[in-house]
Structure formats: C-alpha cells, structure tokens
Coordinates of C-alpha atoms in Angstrom, one line a residue:
M1 CA -13.4 50.7 3.0
E2 CA -9.6 51.3 2.8
G3 CA -9.2 49.0 5.9
F4 CA -11.3 46.3 4.1
L5 CA -9.3 46.4 1.0
L6 CA -6.0 46.3 2.8
G7 CA -7.2 43.3 4.8
F8 CA -8.3 41.7 1.6
F9 CA -4.9 42.1 -0.1
I10 CA -3.0 41.0 3.0
T11 CA -5.2 37.9 3.2
F12 CA -4.9 37.1 -0.5
G13 CA -1.1 37.6 -0.4
F14 CA -0.9 35.3 2.5
L15 CA -2.9 32.5 0.9
N16 CA -1.0 32.9 -2.4
S17 CA 2.3 32.7 -0.6
V18 CA 1.2 29.5 1.1
L19 CA 0.2 27.9 -2.1
D20 CA 3.6 28.6 -3.6
A21 CA 5.6 28.3 -0.4
Q22 CA 8.7 26.2 -0.3
Q23 CA 9.4 23.8 2.6
Q24 CA 11.4 24.8 5.7
Y25 CA 14.5 22.9 6.9
A26 CA 13.7 21.3 10.3
G27 CA 17.4 21.2 11.5
N28 CA 17.9 19.7 14.9
Q29 CA 14.3 20.3 15.8
V30 CA 13.5 16.7 14.7
L31 CA 15.7 15.4 17.5
D32 CA 13.3 16.9 20.0
C33 CA 10.2 14.9 20.7
N34 CA 8.2 17.7 22.3
N35 CA 7.5 19.9 19.4
T36 CA 4.0 21.2 18.8
D37 CA 2.1 22.3 15.7
E38 CA -0.8 24.0 17.4
G39 CA 0.0 27.3 15.6
G40 CA 0.3 25.6 12.2
P41 CA 2.3 23.0 10.3
S42 CA 5.8 22.4 11.7
P43 CA 8.7 20.9 9.8
A44 CA 9.6 19.1 13.0
F45 CA 6.7 16.8 12.1
L46 CA 6.6 16.3 8.3
Y47 CA 6.6 18.5 5.2
S48 CA 3.6 20.7 4.6
C49 CA 1.1 20.2 1.8
T50 CA 2.2 23.3 -0.2
G51 CA 2.8 21.4 -3.4
K52 CA 0.8 21.8 -6.7
S53 CA -0.7 18.3 -6.3
P54 CA -2.2 16.5 -3.3
S55 CA -0.4 13.3 -4.2
C56 CA 2.5 12.2 -6.4
R57 CA 5.3 9.8 -6.9
A58 CA 8.3 10.7 -4.7
F59 CA 11.7 9.2 -3.8
L60 CA 13.5 8.7 -0.5
I61 CA 17.2 7.9 0.2
F62 CA 17.8 5.1 2.7
R63 CA 21.1 3.8 3.7
S64 CA 21.4 0.1 3.9
Q65 CA 22.1 -1.3 7.3
F66 CA 21.4 -4.7 8.9
P67 CA 18.7 -6.2 8.8
Y68 CA 17.5 -3.7 6.2
N69 CA 20.1 -4.4 3.5
S70 CA 18.2 -6.1 0.7
V71 CA 15.5 -5.2 -1.8
A72 CA 13.1 -7.3 0.1
T73 CA 13.7 -5.9 3.6
I74 CA 13.9 -2.4 2.5
S75 CA 10.8 -2.5 0.4
N76 CA 8.9 -4.1 3.3
L77 CA 10.2 -1.6 5.8
T78 CA 9.0 1.3 3.6
S79 CA 5.9 -0.3 1.9
S80 CA 7.4 0.4 -1.5
D81 CA 7.2 -1.8 -4.6
P82 CA 10.2 -4.2 -4.5
L83 CA 10.3 -4.6 -8.4
E84 CA 10.4 -0.8 -8.8
L85 CA 13.0 -0.5 -6.1
A86 CA 15.2 -3.1 -7.8
R87 CA 14.7 -1.4 -11.2
I88 CA 15.5 2.2 -10.1
N89 CA 18.6 1.0 -8.2
D90 CA 19.7 -1.3 -11.2
V91 CA 19.9 -4.4 -9.1
S92 CA 18.2 -7.8 -9.1
I93 CA 15.3 -8.4 -6.7
S94 CA 17.4 -10.7 -4.6
E95 CA 20.2 -8.2 -4.2
L96 CA 22.1 -7.6 -0.9
F97 CA 23.4 -4.1 -0.5
P98 CA 26.7 -3.4 1.1
P99 CA 26.6 -1.4 4.4
Q100 CA 25.8 2.3 4.1
K101 CA 24.9 2.0 0.4
E102 CA 22.4 4.8 -0.6
V103 CA 19.2 3.1 -1.8
I104 CA 16.6 5.0 -3.8
V105 CA 13.1 4.1 -2.6
P106 CA 10.1 5.0 -4.7
V107 CA 7.0 5.9 -2.7
N108 CA 3.4 7.1 -3.0
C109 CA 3.3 10.6 -1.4
S110 CA -0.1 12.0 -0.3
C111 CA -1.5 14.8 1.7
A112 CA -3.0 13.8 5.0
G113 CA -4.3 16.8 6.8
W114 CA -1.5 19.4 6.9
Y115 CA 1.3 17.1 5.9
Y116 CA 2.6 15.1 3.0
Q117 CA 3.5 11.6 3.9
A118 CA 4.2 8.1 2.5
N119 CA 2.6 5.6 4.8
T120 CA 4.1 2.4 6.1
T121 CA 3.9 0.3 9.2
Y122 CA 6.5 -1.1 11.6
V123 CA 6.3 -3.9 14.2
T124 CA 8.4 -3.5 17.3
S125 CA 11.0 -6.2 17.8
T126 CA 12.5 -5.5 21.2
V127 CA 11.4 -4.1 24.5
H128 CA 13.9 -1.3 24.3
E129 CA 12.5 0.7 21.4
T130 CA 11.2 4.2 21.6
Y131 CA 9.6 6.6 19.2
F132 CA 12.9 8.4 19.0
I133 CA 14.9 5.3 18.2
I134 CA 12.4 4.1 15.6
A135 CA 12.3 7.5 13.9
N136 CA 16.0 8.3 14.0
Q137 CA 17.7 5.0 13.9
T138 CA 15.4 2.4 12.2
F139 CA 14.1 4.9 9.7
Q140 CA 17.2 7.0 9.8
G141 CA 15.3 10.3 10.1
L142 CA 12.8 9.7 7.4
S143 CA 10.1 9.9 10.1
T144 CA 10.1 11.9 13.3
C145 CA 9.1 11.0 16.9
D146 CA 6.5 13.9 17.0
I147 CA 4.6 12.5 14.1
L148 CA 4.9 8.9 15.4
M149 CA 3.3 10.0 18.7
R150 CA 0.6 11.8 16.8
E151 CA -0.2 8.7 14.6
N152 CA -0.2 6.0 17.2
V153 CA -2.4 5.2 20.3
Y154 CA 0.7 4.2 22.5
G155 CA 2.2 6.8 24.8
K156 CA 5.9 7.6 25.1
L157 CA 6.4 4.9 27.8
D158 CA 4.1 2.3 26.3
L159 CA 6.5 0.8 23.7
G160 CA 8.1 -1.7 26.1
Y161 CA 6.5 -4.8 24.3
R162 CA 7.4 -6.8 21.2
G163 CA 4.9 -7.0 18.4
L164 CA 3.2 -3.6 18.6
K165 CA 2.2 -2.5 15.2
L166 CA 2.9 1.1 14.5
Q167 CA 1.7 3.5 11.7
V168 CA 4.7 5.3 10.4
P169 CA 4.4 8.4 8.1
L170 CA 7.6 9.0 6.1
R171 CA 8.9 12.4 5.1
C172 CA 8.2 13.2 1.4
A173 CA 6.8 16.1 -0.6
C174 CA 5.3 17.0 -4.0
P175 CA 6.7 19.8 -6.3
S176 CA 5.3 23.3 -5.8
R177 CA 4.0 25.4 -8.6
N178 CA 7.3 27.3 -8.9
Q179 CA 9.3 24.0 -9.0
V180 CA 7.1 22.6 -11.6
A181 CA 7.4 25.8 -13.7
S182 CA 11.3 25.4 -13.3
G183 CA 11.2 21.9 -14.7
A184 CA 11.1 19.7 -11.5
K185 CA 9.0 16.6 -11.8
F186 CA 9.8 14.8 -8.6
I187 CA 11.0 15.6 -5.0
L188 CA 13.8 13.5 -3.5
T189 CA 14.0 13.3 0.3
Y190 CA 17.7 13.2 1.0
L191 CA 19.2 11.9 4.2
V192 CA 21.9 14.3 5.4
T193 CA 25.1 12.6 6.7
W194 CA 28.4 13.9 8.1
N195 CA 30.2 16.5 6.0
D196 CA 27.3 16.9 3.4
R197 CA 27.1 20.3 1.8
I198 CA 24.5 21.7 -0.6
P199 CA 26.9 22.4 -3.5
E200 CA 28.2 18.8 -3.5
V201 CA 24.8 17.2 -3.1
S202 CA 23.1 19.3 -5.7
K203 CA 25.9 18.5 -8.2
R204 CA 25.5 14.8 -7.6
F205 CA 21.8 14.9 -8.5
S206 CA 22.5 17.3 -11.5
V207 CA 20.4 20.2 -10.2
S208 CA 21.4 23.7 -9.3
A209 CA 22.4 24.5 -5.7
R210 CA 19.9 27.5 -5.8
S211 CA 17.0 25.2 -6.5
V212 CA 17.9 23.1 -3.4
V213 CA 18.5 26.2 -1.3
D214 CA 15.1 27.5 -2.2
A215 CA 13.3 24.2 -1.7
N216 CA 14.3 24.1 1.8
G217 CA 13.8 27.7 2.8
F218 CA 17.5 28.5 3.3
S219 CA 18.7 32.1 3.3
E220 CA 22.3 31.4 2.3
E221 CA 23.9 29.4 -0.5
D222 CA 26.0 27.0 1.8
P223 CA 24.0 26.6 5.1
V224 CA 24.9 24.2 7.9
L225 CA 23.4 20.8 7.6
Y226 CA 22.9 18.5 10.5
P227 CA 23.3 14.7 10.3
F228 CA 20.2 12.6 10.7
T229 CA 18.0 15.3 9.1
T230 CA 16.5 15.5 5.6
I231 CA 16.6 18.0 2.9
L232 CA 14.4 18.1 -0.3
I233 CA 15.9 18.0 -3.8
P234 CA 13.7 19.0 -6.8
I235 CA 14.7 16.7 -9.7
P236 CA 13.7 16.9 -13.4
A237 CA 13.6 13.1 -13.8
E238 CA 13.7 9.9 -11.9
P239 CA 17.0 9.6 -9.8
S240 CA 19.4 6.9 -11.0
S241 CA 21.7 4.4 -9.3
S242 CA 24.7 6.3 -10.6
Q243 CA 23.7 9.3 -8.4
S244 CA 23.7 7.2 -5.1
R245 CA 26.8 6.8 -3.0
G246 CA 28.1 3.7 -1.4
K247 CA 30.3 0.7 -2.1
P248 CA 29.5 -0.6 -5.6
R249 CA 28.5 -4.2 -6.2
N250 CA 31.4 -6.5 -6.8
R251 CA 30.3 -7.7 -10.2
K252 CA 33.6 -9.5 -10.7
S253 CA 33.2 -11.7 -7.6
K254 CA 29.6 -12.5 -8.7
K255 CA 30.9 -13.6 -12.0
G256 CA 33.3 -16.0 -10.4
L257 CA 30.4 -17.2 -8.2
Y258 CA 28.3 -17.9 -11.2
I259 CA 31.1 -19.7 -13.0
G260 CA 31.8 -21.9 -10.0
A261 CA 28.1 -22.6 -9.5
G262 CA 27.8 -23.4 -13.3
T263 CA 30.8 -25.8 -13.0
G264 CA 29.3 -27.6 -10.1
V265 CA 25.9 -28.0 -11.9
A266 CA 27.8 -29.3 -15.0
A267 CA 29.6 -31.9 -12.9
A268 CA 26.4 -33.0 -11.3
L269 CA 24.7 -33.3 -14.6
L270 CA 27.6 -35.4 -15.9
C271 CA 27.4 -37.7 -12.9
F272 CA 23.7 -38.1 -13.4
V273 CA 24.1 -38.9 -17.1
L274 CA 26.7 -41.6 -16.2
F275 CA 24.4 -42.9 -13.6
L276 CA 21.5 -43.3 -16.1
G277 CA 23.9 -45.0 -18.5
F278 CA 24.8 -47.5 -15.8
M279 CA 21.2 -48.1 -14.9
R280 CA 20.2 -48.8 -18.6
R281 CA 22.5 -51.9 -18.4
K282 CA 20.5 -53.1 -15.3
G283 CA 17.3 -53.8 -17.4
N284 CA 14.4 -53.4 -15.0
G285 CA 16.2 -50.7 -13.2
V286 CA 15.6 -48.4 -16.1
R287 CA 11.9 -48.4 -15.4
V288 CA 12.4 -47.4 -11.7
V289 CA 14.6 -44.5 -12.5
S290 CA 12.4 -43.3 -15.3
W291 CA 9.3 -43.5 -13.1
K292 CA 11.0 -41.5 -10.4
V293 CA 12.1 -38.9 -12.9
E294 CA 8.6 -38.6 -14.3
E295 CA 7.1 -38.2 -10.8
E296 CA 9.5 -35.4 -10.0
K297 CA 8.7 -33.7 -13.3
K298 CA 4.9 -33.9 -12.4
K299 CA 5.6 -32.2 -9.1
L300 CA 7.2 -29.3 -10.8
Q301 CA 4.9 -29.2 -13.9
L302 CA 3.4 -25.8 -13.4
S303 CA 2.3 -23.6 -16.2
R304 CA 5.1 -21.7 -17.9
D305 CA 3.4 -18.4 -17.2
L306 CA 3.0 -19.2 -13.5
L307 CA 6.7 -20.2 -13.2
L308 CA 7.8 -17.0 -14.9
G309 CA 5.7 -15.0 -12.4
I310 CA 7.0 -16.8 -9.5
T311 CA 10.7 -16.2 -10.4
K312 CA 9.9 -12.5 -10.3
V313 CA 8.3 -12.5 -6.9
D314 CA 10.0 -11.7 -3.6
R315 CA 12.0 -14.7 -2.3
A316 CA 9.5 -15.2 0.6
L317 CA 7.0 -16.6 -2.0
K318 CA 7.2 -20.3 -1.9
L319 CA 6.1 -23.3 -4.1
H320 CA 4.3 -25.8 -1.9
E321 CA 3.5 -29.4 -2.5
F322 CA -0.1 -30.3 -2.5
K323 CA 0.4 -32.8 0.4
D324 CA 1.5 -29.8 2.6
L325 CA -1.7 -28.0 1.9
E326 CA -3.7 -31.1 2.7
A327 CA -1.9 -31.4 6.1
A328 CA -2.2 -27.7 6.8
T329 CA -6.0 -27.7 6.2
G330 CA -6.9 -31.2 7.6
N331 CA -7.5 -32.4 4.1
F332 CA -9.5 -29.3 3.3
A333 CA -11.9 -30.1 6.1
P334 CA -15.2 -28.2 6.2
Q335 CA -14.2 -26.6 9.5
N336 CA -11.3 -25.0 7.8
R337 CA -13.4 -23.5 5.1
L338 CA -13.6 -19.6 5.1
S339 CA -15.7 -19.3 1.9
N340 CA -16.6 -21.4 -1.1
S341 CA -13.1 -21.6 -2.4
V342 CA -10.9 -20.4 0.5
Y343 CA -9.5 -22.3 3.5
W344 CA -7.4 -21.6 6.4
G345 CA -4.3 -23.7 7.3
V346 CA -1.2 -23.6 9.3
L347 CA 2.0 -23.7 7.1
C348 CA 5.5 -23.3 8.5
G349 CA 3.9 -22.4 11.9
E350 CA 1.9 -19.5 10.4
V351 CA -1.9 -19.2 9.8
L352 CA -2.5 -18.5 6.2
A353 CA -5.4 -18.4 3.7
I354 CA -5.4 -20.9 0.9
K355 CA -7.5 -20.1 -2.2
K356 CA -8.4 -22.8 -4.7
M357 CA -8.5 -21.4 -8.2
N358 CA -10.9 -22.7 -10.8
T359 CA -8.9 -21.1 -13.5
D360 CA -5.3 -20.4 -14.4
A361 CA -3.8 -18.3 -11.7
S362 CA -1.0 -16.9 -13.7
G363 CA -2.8 -13.6 -14.6
E364 CA -3.5 -12.8 -10.9
L365 CA 0.0 -13.9 -9.9
Q366 CA 1.6 -11.5 -12.4
I367 CA -0.4 -8.6 -11.0
L368 CA 0.3 -9.4 -7.4
N369 CA 3.9 -9.8 -8.5
R370 CA 4.0 -6.1 -9.5
I371 CA 2.2 -4.5 -6.5
N372 CA 3.3 -4.0 -3.0
H373 CA 1.2 -2.0 -0.6
S374 CA -0.1 -2.1 3.0
N375 CA -3.7 -2.0 1.8
L376 CA -3.3 -4.8 -0.8
I377 CA -3.5 -8.4 0.2
S378 CA 0.0 -10.2 0.3
L379 CA 0.7 -13.4 -1.6
Y380 CA 2.9 -15.9 0.3
G381 CA 3.0 -19.0 -1.9
A382 CA 1.5 -21.1 -4.7
C383 CA 0.8 -24.7 -5.6
Q384 CA -0.4 -26.7 -8.5
N385 CA -2.0 -30.1 -8.4
N386 CA -3.7 -32.0 -11.3
G387 CA -4.3 -28.7 -13.3
V388 CA -5.7 -27.0 -10.2
F389 CA -3.9 -23.9 -8.9
Y390 CA -3.8 -22.9 -5.2
L391 CA -2.7 -19.4 -4.0
I392 CA -1.6 -18.9 -0.4
Y393 CA -2.3 -15.4 1.1
E394 CA -1.8 -13.7 4.4
F395 CA -4.7 -14.6 6.8
M396 CA -7.1 -11.7 7.6
E397 CA -8.5 -12.5 11.1
N398 CA -11.8 -10.4 10.8
G399 CA -12.9 -11.8 7.4
S400 CA -14.6 -9.7 4.8
L401 CA -16.1 -6.3 5.3
K402 CA -19.4 -7.7 4.2
D403 CA -19.5 -10.3 6.9
W404 CA -18.2 -7.9 9.5
L405 CA -20.9 -5.4 8.9
H406 CA -23.5 -8.0 9.7
K407 CA -22.0 -9.3 12.9
E408 CA -24.6 -9.5 15.7
C409 CA -22.5 -7.9 18.4
C410 CA -19.2 -6.0 17.8
Q411 CA -18.3 -2.9 19.7
E412 CA -16.1 -1.7 16.8
L413 CA -19.2 -1.6 14.6
Q414 CA -20.5 1.3 16.6
S415 CA -17.4 3.4 15.8
C416 CA -18.0 5.7 12.9
S417 CA -14.3 6.6 13.1
R418 CA -13.4 2.8 12.7
R419 CA -15.6 2.7 9.5
I420 CA -14.0 5.8 8.1
Q421 CA -10.5 4.3 8.6
I422 CA -11.6 1.2 6.7
A423 CA -12.8 3.4 3.8
L424 CA -9.6 5.4 3.8
D425 CA -7.6 2.1 3.7
V426 CA -9.4 1.0 0.7
A427 CA -9.1 4.4 -1.0
N428 CA -5.4 4.4 -0.3
G429 CA -5.0 0.9 -1.9
L430 CA -7.1 1.9 -5.1
L431 CA -5.0 5.3 -5.2
Y432 CA -1.9 3.1 -5.4
L433 CA -3.3 0.9 -8.1
H434 CA -4.6 3.7 -10.3
N435 CA -1.6 6.2 -10.0
F436 CA 1.5 4.5 -8.6
T437 CA 1.9 1.3 -10.5
Q438 CA 3.4 0.9 -13.9
P439 CA 1.3 0.3 -15.7
A440 CA -1.8 1.4 -13.8
Y441 CA -4.2 -1.3 -12.8
I442 CA -8.0 -1.5 -12.6
H443 CA -9.3 -3.9 -10.0
K444 CA -12.7 -4.4 -11.7
D445 CA -14.3 -6.3 -8.7
I446 CA -14.4 -3.9 -5.8
N447 CA -17.1 -5.0 -3.4
S448 CA -17.4 -5.6 0.4
S449 CA -16.7 -9.3 -0.1
N450 CA -13.2 -8.5 -1.6
I451 CA -12.3 -6.2 1.1
L452 CA -10.7 -8.0 4.1
L453 CA -10.0 -6.9 7.6
N454 CA -6.9 -7.9 9.7
R455 CA -7.0 -8.3 13.5
D456 CA -6.6 -4.5 13.9
L457 CA -9.6 -4.0 11.5
R458 CA -7.3 -2.4 8.9
A459 CA -8.6 -3.1 5.3
K460 CA -6.9 -4.7 2.4
I461 CA -8.2 -5.2 -1.1
A462 CA -8.3 -8.9 -2.2
N463 CA -9.2 -11.0 -5.3
F464 CA -7.3 -9.7 -8.3
S465 CA -8.6 -12.4 -10.6
L466 CA -10.5 -9.8 -12.9
A467 CA -7.9 -7.0 -12.6
K468 CA -6.5 -5.5 -15.8
S469 CA -3.9 -3.1 -16.9
A470 CA -5.4 0.3 -17.7
E471 CA -3.6 -0.1 -21.1
Q472 CA -5.7 -3.3 -21.9
G473 CA -9.1 -3.4 -23.6
E474 CA -12.0 -5.6 -22.6
N475 CA -14.5 -7.4 -24.7
Q476 CA -18.2 -7.1 -24.3
Q477 CA -18.8 -10.8 -23.4
S478 CA -16.6 -10.8 -20.3
S479 CA -18.0 -7.5 -19.1
A480 CA -21.5 -8.8 -19.2
R481 CA -20.6 -11.9 -17.2
C482 CA -18.8 -9.7 -14.6
A483 CA -21.8 -7.3 -14.5
L484 CA -24.2 -10.3 -13.8
N485 CA -22.1 -11.6 -11.0
R486 CA -21.6 -8.3 -9.2
K487 CA -24.8 -6.6 -9.5
G488 CA -25.0 -3.5 -7.3
Y489 CA -21.4 -2.5 -7.8
V490 CA -21.0 -2.3 -11.6
A491 CA -20.6 1.1 -13.2
P492 CA -23.2 2.0 -15.9
E493 CA -20.6 2.4 -18.7
Y494 CA -19.2 -1.1 -18.0
S495 CA -22.4 -3.0 -17.9
E496 CA -23.8 -1.1 -21.0
A497 CA -20.7 -0.8 -23.2
G498 CA -17.9 -2.8 -21.5
L499 CA -15.9 0.4 -21.0
V500 CA -13.0 -0.3 -18.6
T501 CA -11.4 2.7 -16.8
P502 CA -10.3 3.4 -13.2
M503 CA -13.7 5.2 -12.9
M504 CA -15.4 1.8 -12.7
D505 CA -13.4 1.2 -9.5
V506 CA -14.5 4.6 -8.2
Y507 CA -18.1 3.8 -8.8
A508 CA -17.8 0.5 -6.9
F509 CA -16.0 2.2 -4.0
G510 CA -18.9 4.6 -3.8
V511 CA -21.2 1.7 -3.2
V512 CA -18.8 0.4 -0.5
L513 CA -19.0 3.7 1.2
L514 CA -22.7 3.5 1.3
E515 CA -22.5 0.0 2.8
L516 CA -20.1 1.3 5.5
I517 CA -22.5 4.1 6.6
T518 CA -25.9 2.4 6.2
G519 CA -24.8 -1.2 7.2
K520 CA -27.1 -2.5 4.3
D521 CA -26.1 -4.8 1.5
A522 CA -25.5 -3.3 -2.0
V523 CA -28.4 -5.5 -3.3
S524 CA -31.5 -6.5 -1.2
E525 CA -34.9 -7.9 -1.8
Q526 CA -38.1 -6.0 -1.1
D527 CA -41.5 -7.6 -1.8
G528 CA -39.8 -10.1 -4.0
E529 CA -38.0 -7.6 -6.1
E530 CA -34.3 -6.7 -6.1
S531 CA -33.4 -3.1 -4.7
L532 CA -30.0 -1.5 -5.3
L533 CA -28.6 0.6 -2.4
S534 CA -27.1 3.0 -4.9
D535 CA -30.4 3.6 -6.6
A536 CA -32.2 4.4 -3.2
V537 CA -29.5 6.9 -2.2
L538 CA -29.4 8.6 -5.7
S539 CA -33.2 8.9 -5.7
I540 CA -33.1 10.7 -2.4
A541 CA -30.2 12.9 -3.6
H542 CA -32.1 13.9 -6.8
G543 CA -35.4 14.5 -5.0
G544 CA -34.5 18.1 -4.3
N545 CA -34.8 17.7 -0.5
A546 CA -32.0 15.3 0.4
V547 CA -32.5 14.0 3.9
F548 CA -30.2 11.0 4.6
G549 CA -30.9 10.6 8.3
N550 CA -33.0 7.4 7.8
L551 CA -30.2 5.8 5.8
I552 CA -27.6 5.9 8.6
D553 CA -26.9 2.6 10.4
P554 CA -28.6 3.0 13.9
R555 CA -25.7 1.3 15.5
L556 CA -23.6 4.4 14.7
Q557 CA -25.7 6.5 17.1
V558 CA -24.1 5.2 20.4
K559 CA -24.8 6.0 24.0
H560 CA -22.2 8.0 26.0
P561 CA -21.6 6.5 29.6
L562 CA -23.3 9.5 31.0
G563 CA -26.5 8.7 29.1
Y564 CA -26.7 11.0 26.2
T565 CA -26.5 10.0 22.6
I566 CA -23.3 10.8 20.6
D567 CA -24.7 12.2 17.3
R568 CA -22.6 11.1 14.4
S569 CA -25.2 11.9 11.7
E570 CA -23.3 14.9 10.3
L571 CA -20.2 12.9 9.8
A572 CA -22.1 10.1 8.2
V573 CA -23.9 12.4 5.8
S574 CA -20.5 13.8 4.7
V575 CA -19.5 10.3 3.7
I576 CA -22.8 9.7 1.9
K577 CA -22.3 12.9 -0.1
L578 CA -18.8 11.7 -1.0
S579 CA -20.3 8.4 -2.2
I580 CA -22.8 10.3 -4.4
A581 CA -19.8 12.0 -6.0
C582 CA -18.4 8.6 -6.8
L583 CA -21.7 7.4 -8.3
A584 CA -22.2 10.0 -11.0
Q585 CA -23.7 8.4 -14.2
E586 CA -21.0 9.8 -16.4
P587 CA -17.4 8.6 -15.6
E588 CA -15.9 12.0 -16.3
S589 CA -18.2 13.6 -13.7
R590 CA -17.0 11.3 -10.8
L591 CA -14.1 12.2 -8.5
N592 CA -10.8 10.4 -9.1
M593 CA -9.3 8.4 -6.3
A594 CA -6.8 11.2 -5.4
E595 CA -9.7 13.5 -4.8
V596 CA -11.7 10.7 -2.9
F597 CA -8.6 10.0 -0.7
R598 CA -8.1 13.7 0.0
T599 CA -11.8 14.3 0.9
L600 CA -11.8 11.2 3.2
T601 CA -8.6 12.4 5.0
R602 CA -10.3 15.7 5.5
I603 CA -13.5 14.0 7.0
Q604 CA -11.2 11.9 9.2
L605 CA -9.4 14.9 10.5
E606 CA -12.6 16.8 11.2
D607 CA -14.0 13.8 13.0
A608 CA -10.9 13.5 15.2
E609 CA -11.2 17.2 16.1
N610 CA -14.9 17.1 16.8
F611 CA -14.6 13.9 18.9
T612 CA -11.8 15.2 20.9
V613 CA -13.9 18.4 21.7
S614 CA -16.9 16.3 22.6

C-alpha cells in the first residue's frame, strides 16, 4: 500500500510539473540535424505543448533580409496577416524595411502532437538548398532542420530541385499557467544575435530578467546565448515597434519624396488643363477629348467600397480590364467553365480562377483583404464591367472536395490519412477565422463545394460571399434564404432563429467530416424523399448501440500488396465520433474549433504511428 501511494504521488507530481513546466533553451542543439525525440519532446525540434491553452496568438521576431524585406514578402514567408503585421510594426502595407530591421510577426500558434507550432509553407528556389539552410538562414532559426525533416517527405539529399513545396513549422509557444498568473498574455519568440544578453533583451521588452530566465529553463541570471537560436519572452501586452531594433525609417526623405511627387502631379495637371483650354478653341476637338476622358472614367468606375478595399490589399492584387479576362478565358468559353460562375484562364502567364459575381463584391473583398492564411483561398485581382464584378483567385487544380470525393478512379481517395489531412486543413482555416482575426469572422457557408483542393490535395476554404464579422447581427430573412440553399449543412439555431455564431461553422464542418469518411453527399434522395447524412449518423449514435461500420466509405478499406486488407475502420470511427461532437443540437454543447483542431491532430498522430507500425 505504501509503495502504491508513493508511486501515485510521484506520478501526480510529475504530471503536475509537466503541465506547469517552462520551456528549455535548445542552445546549439538546433544546429545539429541528427537530434531525436524518441524519449520525449526535445527543444531541438520545437517548443513543447506545456502551456495553459492548446492554441493562442503569439509573436515572432524576424530580421529583414533580401528578398524578405517588405510587409508583403515577410507575411507571405510566415503565413501571417499582412495588415496585422503592418499595424503592429507601425508601417504602411507597402513598406520596405531596412536590412536587419527587427520585424514583429503575429502568428497563430497551436499544439500539434507534442509541440507548439505556427504553420507556413516554403517553395525551394534553388538546387542548393538544404533543410539546414532553410531552417537557419531563410527562417533565421525560427524553425529547425529536425522538425523540417519530420514534417516533409523529402530526405536529406532530396532537395536538389526547384519548386519543392515544404511544410515549415515555426517556433512559438503559449503562456503557461504560472506565466498567466504572473500577468503574461503572450509569448514572443526572440531571435538571438551577437552580444545579446538576457538583462538587455528583457529591459527592451519591459519585462523582468527573472521571467525570461524562468521561461527558458536557465539556472543562472545571465546565461550564455548563442546566435541563430531563439528564446521565449513572456509579455503582458502586444509588442510594439518601439521595442524592435534596427535602422528607423527615414521619414524625412519620404516627406521629400512625397513633395516631389506632388509637385510633379501638379505640373502634369496644369499641362492637362492648358491642353484642354487649347482644345476648346478647336471646336470639334472638344468632343473628341471629352469622349476619351469619359471612356477612361468608365474603365475606372468601380464602386467606392471596392476601390477602398483594393487600396488596402497587398500590392500583388491587380485591377484588370474586362478585355484581359475575355482573352484569358477565350471569351468565357464553355470549355473554360469550372462551375456556373467560375472560369479558368491564363493571366500574366499564370493559370487563375475567375469568378463572376452577381452581386456587389465589395463585402467579400473587404473580408479577403483582412485575412491571410495558407488554408484560405488567395485573391489575386478584380475587375468591373457594366456593373458586373469579377474576382480573380488562385487556381485549385483538384477542384472542390465534393467533386473529388465522387471521382471514379483516384488512388488518393483510398487514403484515410489524406482525408484526415484535408479535414485538418479546413479546421486550421476555421480556427484562424474564429480566433486569430480581428474582428473574428464566421464563414456561414462551409460545405464540400466551398472547400477546394490544390495539386497537392491540400484544402483551402473559398467563397466568402456570406461571411460575417462575429460582431455583426443577421436578420431572419437572409438566414432563411441561406438555409434553403445549403440544406444539410445549416445548424438548427440558424435555420430556426437566424442565430449567427462560430458554432454554425462547427456544425457545418461536422457534416464535412461525415462526407470525408462516408464518401456520401450531405443530402441524398431515397425513394423520392430527401435524406440528410447528419440525421442518419445521429440516429445511429442515439440508438444506444452505435455501430458505424456500414457508414464508412468502402474505398478506405484498401488491399495491401501482400493480399490482406488494411483495416482503417477504427480511425474512421474516431472521425465520425468527432463529427457527432460537432453536430450537437445546442450550440454550447458543441466543441469549438480549437478543440476540434486539437482532436484531429491527435487522430492524425495516432494514425501515423499505427500506419508506421503496420
């Protein structure tokens, strides 16, 4: 009995210490690409999930270097929101940073297995890149070669090609219980450089040296720090641009530039006015000039809201003329049609998707203007012609999830792991919308037709025409119309009372999970009557003897080359049970997206372990 009690208290003490543990400084371990974490989480990979929350908003320090020396390029490299990055660094969205300027990067930090990570992607641009170079030079130590090798299918010697797309987890963390109790609201991942010392760094970020020492597991007040490594700084509020080092912007020279540009514009206008005065004396010439001016006005006569939205978007967004879209799509030829209102076309040498909008696109544009995430569709351009709006998006080679699930022959369809990754991508996009945008957004139209797949079968959420800020209300009339159009996905509280909360997206996501595992449509016809997939699953779940085997897509039970069947039913049932937790009748009884994402990550990890063993 005494031995049992002793073991219990030792185990309890160990678990309690893990929950409240601080992170450990990796030191020069991160420069070794042969570390292992077989015995447990290692700081040579990423920071451990020991915080109070499984996901949070966090911040990274990145030092500007060519070609990553602007808001656009740094936000693209780190998959962060460019508007938020510009705001927190107190710069315009078109800003170019001087070399080695410390840039504060806001990220979404979430647990994935043992480790916290902020996810981004990177495409190799030369044949000389290695995991070590990407981790320690491109990302400056914000990732590690060990975690890059873990997350990607390419071996150490397989990166000798341009255009390889890599998954890159970045080093971040969430505050522990002790840190929260001490007033910390965020964790900043700081890049150590030459001659950095804890006392100076902590003073610059207005925190105590002791809190930084404790956060990184140091045993002394002024430990040795190695360049190209990271330390964590618990901070009580968002970091500010005044706390980052580097050459300040030359506001004086910019002012001179603006004055010069203004003078040039004024001179051009003066010449134009004099020219018009001269043409008035030419009689008929007046009509010619006026007609040309009116034509130019028509070309640029977009709605005020649309123009305001476009001015805030990354500079890569372009205004196109309608004739360019006609040329790109073969005059909107039937063979270029992807769906009722979407065409593919080649613009500026790149295949893009062109969506014809039947309504004013300014609302969707304003939302897409505020968000930037690898699992949300990217907007590249816009056009307006005779009151009709066209939005130009990245092209998703594998179309919608709905169409993909009904392909006649597709080897990837037989991969349960592939379908879980698609679910995880969608969950990650919704987690970002619900928790890491300001204000938070509700998509309102999650369904398998609005989930698109790229060439690598990674999922992105599309169609934000119904999306709303979580702060906005919704009237009964519009909710009823949406419910009619999206039957099978609409949460009960929305169709019955028009209640709009993030939980309606969770409900719709639960239906998408069922489609992924069953391969069936959300709505089908049986004996002339409509049948909802969610109703069928919930009736089984509430029947007291929940047997879901008959629901699983038979294509997931694949044959091994040796002849035996690889049973994936246990994994599929785990996903079905997760979907049921998303489909609870009452919104408050459903999981939130952070819980959904965490559960899916655990399912994926278990799948990887079991598949490796088998």
